[in-house]
mmCIF file of C-alpha atoms and ligand atoms in Angstrom:
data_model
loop_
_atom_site.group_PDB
_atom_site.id
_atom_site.type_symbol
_atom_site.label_atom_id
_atom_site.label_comp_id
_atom_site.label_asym_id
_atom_site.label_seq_id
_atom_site.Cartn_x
_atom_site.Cartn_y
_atom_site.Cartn_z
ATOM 1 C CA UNK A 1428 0.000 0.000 0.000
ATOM 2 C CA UNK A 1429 1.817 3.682 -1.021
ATOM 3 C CA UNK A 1430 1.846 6.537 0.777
ATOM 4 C CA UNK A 1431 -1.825 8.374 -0.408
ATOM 5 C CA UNK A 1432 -3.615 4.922 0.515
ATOM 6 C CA UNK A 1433 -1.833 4.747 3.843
ATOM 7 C CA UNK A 1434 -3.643 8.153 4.389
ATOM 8 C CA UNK A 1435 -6.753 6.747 2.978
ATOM 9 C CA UNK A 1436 -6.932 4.500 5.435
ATOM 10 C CA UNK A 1437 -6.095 6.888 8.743
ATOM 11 C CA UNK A 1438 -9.263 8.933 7.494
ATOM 12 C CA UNK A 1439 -11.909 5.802 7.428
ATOM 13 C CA UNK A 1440 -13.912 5.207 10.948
ATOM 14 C CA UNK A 1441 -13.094 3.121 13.377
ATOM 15 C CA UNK A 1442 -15.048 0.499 12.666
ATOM 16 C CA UNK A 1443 -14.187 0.435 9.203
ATOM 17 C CA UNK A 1444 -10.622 -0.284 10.356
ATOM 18 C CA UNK A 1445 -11.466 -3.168 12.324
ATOM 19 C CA UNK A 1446 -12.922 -4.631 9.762
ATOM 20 C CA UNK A 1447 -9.883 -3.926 7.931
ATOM 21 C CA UNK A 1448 -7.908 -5.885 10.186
ATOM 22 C CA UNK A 1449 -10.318 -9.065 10.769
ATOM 23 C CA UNK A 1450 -9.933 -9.483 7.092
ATOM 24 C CA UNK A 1451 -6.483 -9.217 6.934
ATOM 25 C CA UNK A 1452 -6.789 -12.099 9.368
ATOM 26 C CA UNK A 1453 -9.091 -13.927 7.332
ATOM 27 C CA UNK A 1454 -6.782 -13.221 3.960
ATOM 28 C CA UNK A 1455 -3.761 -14.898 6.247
ATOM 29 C CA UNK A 1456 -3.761 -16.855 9.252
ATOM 30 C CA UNK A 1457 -7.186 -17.754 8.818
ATOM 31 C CA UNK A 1458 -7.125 -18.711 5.114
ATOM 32 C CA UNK A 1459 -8.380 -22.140 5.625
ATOM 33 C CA UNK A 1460 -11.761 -20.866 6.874
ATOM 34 C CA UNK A 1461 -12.058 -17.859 4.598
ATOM 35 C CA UNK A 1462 -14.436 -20.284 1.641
ATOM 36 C CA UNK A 1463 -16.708 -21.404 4.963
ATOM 37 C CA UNK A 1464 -17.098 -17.262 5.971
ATOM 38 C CA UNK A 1465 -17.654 -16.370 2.388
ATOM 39 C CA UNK A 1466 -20.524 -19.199 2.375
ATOM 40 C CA UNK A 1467 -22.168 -17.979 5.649
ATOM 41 C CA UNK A 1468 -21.980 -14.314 4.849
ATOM 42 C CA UNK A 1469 -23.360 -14.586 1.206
ATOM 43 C CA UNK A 1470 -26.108 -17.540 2.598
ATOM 44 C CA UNK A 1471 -24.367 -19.773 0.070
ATOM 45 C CA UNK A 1472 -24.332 -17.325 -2.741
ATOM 46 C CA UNK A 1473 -20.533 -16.217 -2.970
ATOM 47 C CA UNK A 1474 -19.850 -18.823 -5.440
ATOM 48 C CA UNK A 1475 -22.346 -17.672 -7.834
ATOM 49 C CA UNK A 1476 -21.645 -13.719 -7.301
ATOM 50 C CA UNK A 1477 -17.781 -14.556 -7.843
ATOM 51 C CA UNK A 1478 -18.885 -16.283 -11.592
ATOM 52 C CA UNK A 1479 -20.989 -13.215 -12.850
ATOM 53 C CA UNK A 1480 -17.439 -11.843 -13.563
ATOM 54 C CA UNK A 1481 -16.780 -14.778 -16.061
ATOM 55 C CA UNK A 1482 -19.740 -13.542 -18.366
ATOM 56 C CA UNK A 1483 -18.009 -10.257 -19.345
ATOM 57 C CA UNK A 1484 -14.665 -12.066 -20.375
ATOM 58 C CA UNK A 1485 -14.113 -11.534 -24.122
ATOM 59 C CA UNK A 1486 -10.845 -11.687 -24.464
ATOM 60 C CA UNK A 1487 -7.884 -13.783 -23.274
ATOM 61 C CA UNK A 1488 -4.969 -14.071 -21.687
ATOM 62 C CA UNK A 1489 -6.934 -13.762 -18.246
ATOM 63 C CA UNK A 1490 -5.207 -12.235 -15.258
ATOM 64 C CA UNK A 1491 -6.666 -12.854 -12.040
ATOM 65 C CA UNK A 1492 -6.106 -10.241 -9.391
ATOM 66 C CA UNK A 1493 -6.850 -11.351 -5.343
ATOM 67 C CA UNK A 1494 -7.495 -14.906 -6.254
ATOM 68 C CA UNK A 1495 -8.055 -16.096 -2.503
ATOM 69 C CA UNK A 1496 -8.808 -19.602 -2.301
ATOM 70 C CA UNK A 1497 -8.466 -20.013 -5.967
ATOM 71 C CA UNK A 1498 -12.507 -21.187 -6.805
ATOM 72 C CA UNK A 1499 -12.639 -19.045 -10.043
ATOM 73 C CA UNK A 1500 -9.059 -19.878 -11.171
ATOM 74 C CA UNK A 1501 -10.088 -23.180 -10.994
ATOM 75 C CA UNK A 1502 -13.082 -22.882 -12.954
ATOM 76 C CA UNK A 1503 -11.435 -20.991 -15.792
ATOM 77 C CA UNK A 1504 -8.669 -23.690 -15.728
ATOM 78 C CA UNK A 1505 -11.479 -26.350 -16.317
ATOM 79 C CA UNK A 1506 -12.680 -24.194 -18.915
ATOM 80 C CA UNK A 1507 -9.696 -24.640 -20.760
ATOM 81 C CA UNK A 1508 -9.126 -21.011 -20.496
ATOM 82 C CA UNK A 1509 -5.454 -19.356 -20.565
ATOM 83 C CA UNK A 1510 -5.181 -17.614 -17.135
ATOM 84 C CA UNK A 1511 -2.635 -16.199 -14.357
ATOM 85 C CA UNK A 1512 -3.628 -16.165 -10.655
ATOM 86 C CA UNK A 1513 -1.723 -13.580 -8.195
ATOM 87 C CA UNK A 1514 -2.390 -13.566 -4.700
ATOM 88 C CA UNK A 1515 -0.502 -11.265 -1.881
ATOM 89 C CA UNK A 1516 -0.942 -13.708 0.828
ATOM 90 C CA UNK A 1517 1.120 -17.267 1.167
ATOM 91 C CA UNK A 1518 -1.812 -18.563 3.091
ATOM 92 C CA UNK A 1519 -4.135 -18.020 0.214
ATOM 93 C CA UNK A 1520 -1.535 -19.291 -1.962
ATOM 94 C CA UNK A 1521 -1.143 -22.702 0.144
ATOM 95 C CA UNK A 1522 -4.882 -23.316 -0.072
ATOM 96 C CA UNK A 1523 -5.092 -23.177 -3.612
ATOM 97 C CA UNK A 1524 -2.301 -25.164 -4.489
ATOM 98 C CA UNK A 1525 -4.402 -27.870 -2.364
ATOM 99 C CA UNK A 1526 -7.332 -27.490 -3.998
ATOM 100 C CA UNK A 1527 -5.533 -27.565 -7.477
ATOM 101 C CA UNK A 1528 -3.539 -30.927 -6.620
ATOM 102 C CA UNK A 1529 -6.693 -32.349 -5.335
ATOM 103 C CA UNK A 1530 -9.019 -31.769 -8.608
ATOM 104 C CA UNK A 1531 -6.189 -32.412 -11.133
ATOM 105 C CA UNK A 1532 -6.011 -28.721 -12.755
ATOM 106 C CA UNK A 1533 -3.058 -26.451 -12.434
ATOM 107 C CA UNK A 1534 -2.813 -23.131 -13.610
ATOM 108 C CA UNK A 1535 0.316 -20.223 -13.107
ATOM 109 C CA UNK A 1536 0.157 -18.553 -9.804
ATOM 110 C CA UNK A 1537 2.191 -15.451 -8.237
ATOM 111 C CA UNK A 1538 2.343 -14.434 -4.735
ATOM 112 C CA UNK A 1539 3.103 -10.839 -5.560
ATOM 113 C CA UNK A 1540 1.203 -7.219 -4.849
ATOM 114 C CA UNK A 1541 -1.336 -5.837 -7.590
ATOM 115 C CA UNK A 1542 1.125 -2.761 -6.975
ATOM 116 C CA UNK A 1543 3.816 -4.770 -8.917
ATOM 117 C CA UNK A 1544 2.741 -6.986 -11.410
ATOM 118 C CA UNK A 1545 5.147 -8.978 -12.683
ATOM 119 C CA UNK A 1546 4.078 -9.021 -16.690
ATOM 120 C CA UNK A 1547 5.091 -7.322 -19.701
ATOM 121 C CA UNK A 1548 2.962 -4.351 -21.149
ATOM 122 C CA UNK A 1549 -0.393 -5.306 -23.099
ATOM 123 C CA UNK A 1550 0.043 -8.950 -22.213
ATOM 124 C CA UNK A 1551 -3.755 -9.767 -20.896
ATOM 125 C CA UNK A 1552 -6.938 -9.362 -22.554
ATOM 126 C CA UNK A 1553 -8.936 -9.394 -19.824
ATOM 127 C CA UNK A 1554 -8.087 -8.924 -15.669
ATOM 128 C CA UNK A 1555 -10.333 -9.902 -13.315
ATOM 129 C CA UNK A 1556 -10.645 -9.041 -9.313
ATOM 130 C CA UNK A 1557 -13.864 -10.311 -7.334
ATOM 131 C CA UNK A 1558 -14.546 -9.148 -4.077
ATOM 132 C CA UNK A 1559 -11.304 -7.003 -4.063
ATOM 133 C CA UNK A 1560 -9.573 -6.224 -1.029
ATOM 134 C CA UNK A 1561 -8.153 -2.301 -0.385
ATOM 135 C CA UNK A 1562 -5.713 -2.682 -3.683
ATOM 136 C CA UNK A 1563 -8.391 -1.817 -6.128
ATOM 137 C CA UNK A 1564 -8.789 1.516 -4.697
ATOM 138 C CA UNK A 1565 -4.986 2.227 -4.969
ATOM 139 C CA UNK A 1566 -4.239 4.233 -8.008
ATOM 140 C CA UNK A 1567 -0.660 2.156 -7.660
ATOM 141 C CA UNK A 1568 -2.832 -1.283 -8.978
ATOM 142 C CA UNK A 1569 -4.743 0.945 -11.542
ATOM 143 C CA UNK A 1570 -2.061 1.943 -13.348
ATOM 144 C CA UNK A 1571 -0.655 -1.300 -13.111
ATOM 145 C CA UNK A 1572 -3.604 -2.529 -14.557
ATOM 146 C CA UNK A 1573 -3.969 -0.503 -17.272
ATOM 147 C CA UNK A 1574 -0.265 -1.274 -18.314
ATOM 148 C CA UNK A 1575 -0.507 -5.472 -18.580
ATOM 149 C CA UNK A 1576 -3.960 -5.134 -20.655
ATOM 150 C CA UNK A 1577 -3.823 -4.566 -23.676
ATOM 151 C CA UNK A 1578 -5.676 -1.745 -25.802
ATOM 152 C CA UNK A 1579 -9.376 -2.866 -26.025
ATOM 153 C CA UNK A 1580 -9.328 -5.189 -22.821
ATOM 154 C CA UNK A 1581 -11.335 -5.250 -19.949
ATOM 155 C CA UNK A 1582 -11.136 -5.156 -16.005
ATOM 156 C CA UNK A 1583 -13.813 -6.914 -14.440
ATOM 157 C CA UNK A 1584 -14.577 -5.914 -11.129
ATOM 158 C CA UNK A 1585 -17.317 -8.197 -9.050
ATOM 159 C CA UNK A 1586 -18.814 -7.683 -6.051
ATOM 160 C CA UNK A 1587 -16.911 -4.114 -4.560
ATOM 161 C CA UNK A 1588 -19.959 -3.568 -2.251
ATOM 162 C CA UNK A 1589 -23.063 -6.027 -2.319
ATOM 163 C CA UNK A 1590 -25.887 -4.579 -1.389
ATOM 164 C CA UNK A 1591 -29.304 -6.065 -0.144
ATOM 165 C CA UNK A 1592 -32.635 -4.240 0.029
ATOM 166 C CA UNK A 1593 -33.933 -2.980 3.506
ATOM 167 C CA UNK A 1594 -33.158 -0.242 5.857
ATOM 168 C CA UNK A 1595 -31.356 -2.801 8.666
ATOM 169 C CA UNK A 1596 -29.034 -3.584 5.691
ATOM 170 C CA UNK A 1597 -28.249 -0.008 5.190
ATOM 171 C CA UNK A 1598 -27.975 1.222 8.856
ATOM 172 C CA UNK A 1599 -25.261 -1.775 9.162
ATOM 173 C CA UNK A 1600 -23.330 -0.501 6.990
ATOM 174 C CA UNK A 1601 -23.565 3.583 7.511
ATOM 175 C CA UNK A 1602 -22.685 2.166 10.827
ATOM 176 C CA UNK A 1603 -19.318 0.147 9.593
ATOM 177 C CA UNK A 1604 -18.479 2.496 6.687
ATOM 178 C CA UNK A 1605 -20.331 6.014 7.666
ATOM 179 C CA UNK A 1606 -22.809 7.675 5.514
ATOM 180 C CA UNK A 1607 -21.803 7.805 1.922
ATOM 181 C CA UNK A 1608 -23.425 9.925 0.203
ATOM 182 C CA UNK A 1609 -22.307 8.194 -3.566
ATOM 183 C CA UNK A 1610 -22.961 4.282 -4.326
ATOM 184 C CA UNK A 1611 -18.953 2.816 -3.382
ATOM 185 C CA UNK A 1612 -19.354 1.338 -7.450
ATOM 186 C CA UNK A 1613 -19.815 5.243 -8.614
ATOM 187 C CA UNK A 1614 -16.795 6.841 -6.654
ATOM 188 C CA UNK A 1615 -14.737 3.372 -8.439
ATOM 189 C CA UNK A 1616 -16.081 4.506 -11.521
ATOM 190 C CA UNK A 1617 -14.633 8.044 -10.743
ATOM 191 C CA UNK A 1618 -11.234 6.444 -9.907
ATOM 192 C CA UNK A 1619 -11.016 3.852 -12.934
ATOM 193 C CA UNK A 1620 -11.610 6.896 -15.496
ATOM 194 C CA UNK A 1621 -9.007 9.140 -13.613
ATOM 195 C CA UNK A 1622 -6.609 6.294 -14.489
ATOM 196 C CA UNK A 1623 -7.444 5.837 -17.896
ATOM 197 C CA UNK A 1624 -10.058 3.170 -18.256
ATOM 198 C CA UNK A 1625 -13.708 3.993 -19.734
ATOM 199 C CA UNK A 1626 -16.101 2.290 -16.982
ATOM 200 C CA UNK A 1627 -19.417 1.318 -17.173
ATOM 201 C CA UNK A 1628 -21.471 -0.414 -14.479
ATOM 202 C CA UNK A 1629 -23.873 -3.508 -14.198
ATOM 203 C CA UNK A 1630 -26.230 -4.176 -11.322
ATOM 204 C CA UNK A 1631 -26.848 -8.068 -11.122
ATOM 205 C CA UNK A 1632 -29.976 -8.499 -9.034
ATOM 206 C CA UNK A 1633 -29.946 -11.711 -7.122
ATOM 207 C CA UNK A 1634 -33.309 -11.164 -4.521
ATOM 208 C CA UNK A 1635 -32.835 -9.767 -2.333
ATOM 209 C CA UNK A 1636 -29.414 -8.913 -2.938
ATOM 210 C CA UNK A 1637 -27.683 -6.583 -5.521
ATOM 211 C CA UNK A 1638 -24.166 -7.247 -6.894
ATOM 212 C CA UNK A 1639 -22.345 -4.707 -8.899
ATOM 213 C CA UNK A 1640 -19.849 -5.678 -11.889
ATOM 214 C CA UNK A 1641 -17.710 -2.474 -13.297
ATOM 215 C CA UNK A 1642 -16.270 -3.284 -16.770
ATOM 216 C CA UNK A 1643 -13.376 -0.728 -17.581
ATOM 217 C CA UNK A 1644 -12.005 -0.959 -21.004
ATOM 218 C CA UNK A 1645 -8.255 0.434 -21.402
ATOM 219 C CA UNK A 1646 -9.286 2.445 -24.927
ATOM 220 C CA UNK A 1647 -7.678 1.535 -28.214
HETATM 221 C C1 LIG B 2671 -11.812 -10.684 -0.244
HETATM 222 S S1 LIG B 2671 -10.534 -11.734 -0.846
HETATM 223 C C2 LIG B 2671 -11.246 -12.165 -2.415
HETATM 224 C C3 LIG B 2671 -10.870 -13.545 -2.845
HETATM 225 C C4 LIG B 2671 -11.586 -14.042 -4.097
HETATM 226 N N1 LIG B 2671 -11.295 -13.191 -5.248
HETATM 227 C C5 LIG B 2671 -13.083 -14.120 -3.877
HETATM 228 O O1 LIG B 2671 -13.848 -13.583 -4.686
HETATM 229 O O2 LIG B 2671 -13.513 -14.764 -2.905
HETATM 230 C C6 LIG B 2671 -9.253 -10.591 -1.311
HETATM 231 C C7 LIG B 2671 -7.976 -11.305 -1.759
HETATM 232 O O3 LIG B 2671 -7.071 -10.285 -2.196
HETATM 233 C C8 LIG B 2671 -5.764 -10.603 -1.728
HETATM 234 N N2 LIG B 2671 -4.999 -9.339 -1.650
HETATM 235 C C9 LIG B 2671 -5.075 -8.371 -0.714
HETATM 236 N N3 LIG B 2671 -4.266 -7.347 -1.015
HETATM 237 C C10 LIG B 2671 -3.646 -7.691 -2.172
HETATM 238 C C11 LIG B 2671 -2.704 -7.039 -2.999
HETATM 239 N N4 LIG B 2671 -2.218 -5.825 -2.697
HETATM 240 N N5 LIG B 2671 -2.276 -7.678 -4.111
HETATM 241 C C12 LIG B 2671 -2.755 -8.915 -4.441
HETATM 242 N N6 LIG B 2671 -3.665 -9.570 -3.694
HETATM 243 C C13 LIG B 2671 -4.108 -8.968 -2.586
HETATM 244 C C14 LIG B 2671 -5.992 -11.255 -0.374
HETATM 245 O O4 LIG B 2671 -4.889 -12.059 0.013
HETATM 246 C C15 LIG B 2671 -7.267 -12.049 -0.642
HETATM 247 O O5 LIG B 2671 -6.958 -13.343 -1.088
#
């Protein structure tokens, strides 16, 4: 994390910031539980909000930012697809290795920051990051981004903020995160086009929950 997001961060409630932390917990020394949490917190649906960012893929070499416990490099892999996992955290790194040895499928994985990707310029087509952790609001990973895809590719971003209908819902998290007076997917937006990428946004509806999917395109 630079210097500006380091700020960022001293400027976000408290509660915010313990969250922070208990999912830096979950992203390291409790890696092995983090596909049981994502299960109980989404009532089972996490799998299915992760794929949504499969269905604007159009283009390939796939780079897959965050990759956690590895479910969607898997299923890419088993798709036959050409794609590149990098992960920060050696936990999350551990537990996908498992999972790959144990179904048979194997694709190339990095344990490296999406501050400092490791590729050459305009090597993927397409980058995905679902449920992103605090990197994909660092403008250090968007212009990293925008450097490995090539012109006309996409950055798929799933899941930034679900949302469910109902005021309990929203007093939770004006509670957690404050008021904000913009949707978290709009102020993205605002960041994605400051770095170069033309953004649109879909809302999946899942009842009762809504899951937003940017697209950015790096332009030709
Ligand atoms: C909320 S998890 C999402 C995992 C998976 N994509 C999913 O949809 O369940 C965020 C992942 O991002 C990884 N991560 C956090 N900061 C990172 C960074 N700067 N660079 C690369 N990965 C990072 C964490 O280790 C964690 O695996």
């Amino acid at each position: 994390m630079n210097e500006t997001t380091q700020n960022d961060m001293r400027t976000i409630p408290p509660l915010a910031r313990l969250y922070l932390w208990a999912t830096r917990r979950l992203y390291n020394e409790f890696a092995w539980s983090y596909d049981l949490v994502a299960w109980g917190v989404s009532g089972g649906r996490w799998d299915g909000w992760r794929r949504m960012a499969l269905d604007y893929v159009v283009d390939q070499p796939v780079l897959e930012v965050g990759f956690g416990t590895g479910a969607l490099l898997l299923e890419m892999a088993g798709r036959g697809w050409q794609v590149v996992g990098v992960d920060l955290s050696p936990a999350m790194q551990r537990v996908t290795a498992r999972k790959m040895r144990r179904r048979g499928l194997w694709a190339p994985r990095a344990q490296t920051s999406a501050q400092t990707l490791p590729f050459a310029a305009g090597f993927f087509g397409s980058i995905i990051s679902t449920f992103p952790a605090e990197y994909v609001i660092d403008p250090a990973s968007l212009d990293e981004f925008l450097r490995v895809l090539r012109p006309g590719g996409r950055l798929i971003i799933a899941g930034l903020v679900v949302q469910r209908s109902g005021a309990a819902w929203n007093r939770g998290n004006a509670l957690i995160f404050g008021s904000v007076p913009t949707h978290p997917a709009a102020v993205q937006q605002a960041r994605l086009a400051a770095a170069g990428f033309a953004p649109h946004l879909v809302m999946r509806d899942d009842p009762p929950w809504q899951v937003p999917v940017i697209i950015a395109e790096k332009p030709l």
